[in-house]
CSV table of C-alpha atoms in Angstrom, one decimal:
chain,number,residue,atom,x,y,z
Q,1,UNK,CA,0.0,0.0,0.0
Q,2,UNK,CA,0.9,3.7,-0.5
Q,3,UNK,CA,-1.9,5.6,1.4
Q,4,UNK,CA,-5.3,5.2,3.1
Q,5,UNK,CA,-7.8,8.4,2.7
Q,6,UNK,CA,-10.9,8.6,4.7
Q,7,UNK,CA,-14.3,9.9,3.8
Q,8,UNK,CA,-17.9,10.4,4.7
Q,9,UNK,CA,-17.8,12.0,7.9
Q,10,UNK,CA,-20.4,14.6,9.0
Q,11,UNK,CA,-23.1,16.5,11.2
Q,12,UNK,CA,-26.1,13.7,12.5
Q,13,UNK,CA,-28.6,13.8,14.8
Q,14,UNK,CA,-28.8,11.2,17.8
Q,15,UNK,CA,-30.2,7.8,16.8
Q,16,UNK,CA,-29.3,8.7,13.0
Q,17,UNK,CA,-26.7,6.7,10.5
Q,18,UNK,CA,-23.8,7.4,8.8
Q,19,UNK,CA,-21.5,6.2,6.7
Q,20,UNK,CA,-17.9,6.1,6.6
Q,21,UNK,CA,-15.8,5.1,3.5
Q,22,UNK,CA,-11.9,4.8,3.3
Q,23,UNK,CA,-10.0,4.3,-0.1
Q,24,UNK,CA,-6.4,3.0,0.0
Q,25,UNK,CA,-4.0,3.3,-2.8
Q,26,UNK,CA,-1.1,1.0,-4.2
Q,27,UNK,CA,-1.3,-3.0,-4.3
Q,28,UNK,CA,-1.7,-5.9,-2.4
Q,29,UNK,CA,-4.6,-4.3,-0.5
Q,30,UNK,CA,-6.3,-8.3,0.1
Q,31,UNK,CA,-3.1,-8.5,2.5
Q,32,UNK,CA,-3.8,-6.1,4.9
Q,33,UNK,CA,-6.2,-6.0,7.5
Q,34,UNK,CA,-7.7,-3.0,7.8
Q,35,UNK,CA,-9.2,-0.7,10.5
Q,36,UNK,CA,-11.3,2.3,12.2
Q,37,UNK,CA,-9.8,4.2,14.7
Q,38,UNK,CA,-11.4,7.1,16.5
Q,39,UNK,CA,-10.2,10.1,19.0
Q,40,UNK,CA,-12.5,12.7,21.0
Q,41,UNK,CA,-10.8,15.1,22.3
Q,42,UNK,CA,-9.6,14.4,25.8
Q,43,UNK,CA,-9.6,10.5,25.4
Q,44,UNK,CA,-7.6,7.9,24.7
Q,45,UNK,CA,-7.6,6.5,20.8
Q,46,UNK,CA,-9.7,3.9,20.5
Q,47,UNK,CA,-9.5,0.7,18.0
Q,48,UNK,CA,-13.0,0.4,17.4
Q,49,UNK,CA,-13.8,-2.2,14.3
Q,50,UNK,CA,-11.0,-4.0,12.5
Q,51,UNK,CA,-11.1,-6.8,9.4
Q,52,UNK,CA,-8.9,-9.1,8.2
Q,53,UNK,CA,-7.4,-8.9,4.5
Q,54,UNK,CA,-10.1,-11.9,3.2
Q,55,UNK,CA,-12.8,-10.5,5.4
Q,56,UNK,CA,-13.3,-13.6,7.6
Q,57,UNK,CA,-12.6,-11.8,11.1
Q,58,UNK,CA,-13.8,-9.2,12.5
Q,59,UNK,CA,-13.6,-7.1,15.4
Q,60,UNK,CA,-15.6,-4.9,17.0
Q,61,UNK,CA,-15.1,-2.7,20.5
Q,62,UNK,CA,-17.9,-3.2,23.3
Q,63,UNK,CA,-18.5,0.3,22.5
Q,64,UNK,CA,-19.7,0.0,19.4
Q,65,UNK,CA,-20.9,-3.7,18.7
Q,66,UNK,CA,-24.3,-4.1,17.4
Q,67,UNK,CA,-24.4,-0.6,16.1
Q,68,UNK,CA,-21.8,-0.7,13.9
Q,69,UNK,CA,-20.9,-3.1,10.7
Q,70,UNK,CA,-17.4,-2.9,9.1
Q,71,UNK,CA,-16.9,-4.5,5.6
Q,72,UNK,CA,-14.5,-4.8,2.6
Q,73,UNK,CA,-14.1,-4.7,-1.1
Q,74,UNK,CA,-11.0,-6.1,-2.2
Q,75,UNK,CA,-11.9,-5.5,-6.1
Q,76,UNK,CA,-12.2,-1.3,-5.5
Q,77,UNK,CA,-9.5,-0.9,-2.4
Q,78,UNK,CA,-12.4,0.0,-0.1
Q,79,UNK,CA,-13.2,-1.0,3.4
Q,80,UNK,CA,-16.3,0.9,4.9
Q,81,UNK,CA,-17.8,1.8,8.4
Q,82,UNK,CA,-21.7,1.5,8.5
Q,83,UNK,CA,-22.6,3.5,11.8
Q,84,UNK,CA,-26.3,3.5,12.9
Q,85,UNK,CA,-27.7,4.5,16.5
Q,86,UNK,CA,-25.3,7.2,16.8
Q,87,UNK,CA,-25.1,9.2,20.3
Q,88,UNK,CA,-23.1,12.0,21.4
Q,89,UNK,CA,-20.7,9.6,22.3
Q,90,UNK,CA,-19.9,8.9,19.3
Q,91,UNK,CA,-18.7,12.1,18.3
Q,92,UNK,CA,-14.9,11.9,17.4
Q,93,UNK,CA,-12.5,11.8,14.1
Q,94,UNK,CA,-12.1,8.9,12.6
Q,95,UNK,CA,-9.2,7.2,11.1
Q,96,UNK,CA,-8.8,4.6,9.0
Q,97,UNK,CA,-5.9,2.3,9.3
Q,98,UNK,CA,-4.1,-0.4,7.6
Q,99,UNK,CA,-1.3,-2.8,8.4
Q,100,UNK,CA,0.0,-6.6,7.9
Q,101,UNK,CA,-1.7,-8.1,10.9
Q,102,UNK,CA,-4.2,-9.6,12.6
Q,103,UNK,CA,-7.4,-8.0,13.4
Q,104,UNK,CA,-6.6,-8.1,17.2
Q,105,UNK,CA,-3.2,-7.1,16.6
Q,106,UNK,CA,-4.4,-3.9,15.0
Q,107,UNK,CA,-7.9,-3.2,17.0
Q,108,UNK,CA,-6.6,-4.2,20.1
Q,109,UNK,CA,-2.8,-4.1,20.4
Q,110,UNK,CA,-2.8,-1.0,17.8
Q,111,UNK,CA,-0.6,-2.2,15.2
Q,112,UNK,CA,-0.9,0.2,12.7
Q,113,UNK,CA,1.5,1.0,9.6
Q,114,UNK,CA,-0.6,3.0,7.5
Q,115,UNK,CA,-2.9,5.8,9.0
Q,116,UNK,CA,-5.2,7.9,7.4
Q,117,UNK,CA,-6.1,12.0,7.7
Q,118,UNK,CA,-8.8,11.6,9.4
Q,119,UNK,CA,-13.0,12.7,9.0
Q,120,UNK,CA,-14.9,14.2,12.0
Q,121,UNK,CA,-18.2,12.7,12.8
Q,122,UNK,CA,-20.2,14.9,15.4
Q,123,UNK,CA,-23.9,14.0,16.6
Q,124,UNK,CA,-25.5,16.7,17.8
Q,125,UNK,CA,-29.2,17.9,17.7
């Protein structure tokens, strides 16, 4: 890989959906797992959904599980974050990550070789 790029983020209200997209460039990009990150301001970074390079593991923080869905396509260098019942708390920028590992090893352990810009979600009524 040469460089992921994030994309989607924006203004929701609470209990509303959103969709984050991240594009990464150069080749191989079925051999990396790939990840969302996100950091509010005044808290720790947090690994929050993370999926391997075939698409066969996932992980998800507490945080986030049942609300949010990550997913893959290996044919257009896209992984994507589907985010519904968004609170408050959820308001934070979001990075997308990639690196040679294992979902755990990224999500959890915080792996990371490529790291994206960046796209700020906020929910707010």
């Amino acid at each position: 890989l040469q460089s992921v790029m994030e994309s989607g983020g924006g203004v929701v209200q609470p209990g509303g959906s959103l969709r984050l997209s991240c594009e990464a460039s150069g080749v191989d990009f079925d051999a990396y797992t790939m990840g969302w990150f996100r950091q509010a301001p005044g808290k720790e970074r947090e690994g929050i959904s993370c999926i391997s390079g075939g698409g066969e593991n996932t992980y998800y923080a507490d945080s986030v599980k049942g609300r949010f869905t990550i997913s893959r396509d290996n044919a257009k260098n896209m992984v994507y974050l589907e985010m519904t019942a968004l609170s408050p708390d959820d308001t934070a920028e979001y990075h997308c990550a990639a690196e040679r590992t294992s979902v755990r090893g990224m999500c959890v352990i915080g792996g990371i070789g490529y790291w994206g810009q960046g796209t700020q979600v906020t929910v707010s009524s």
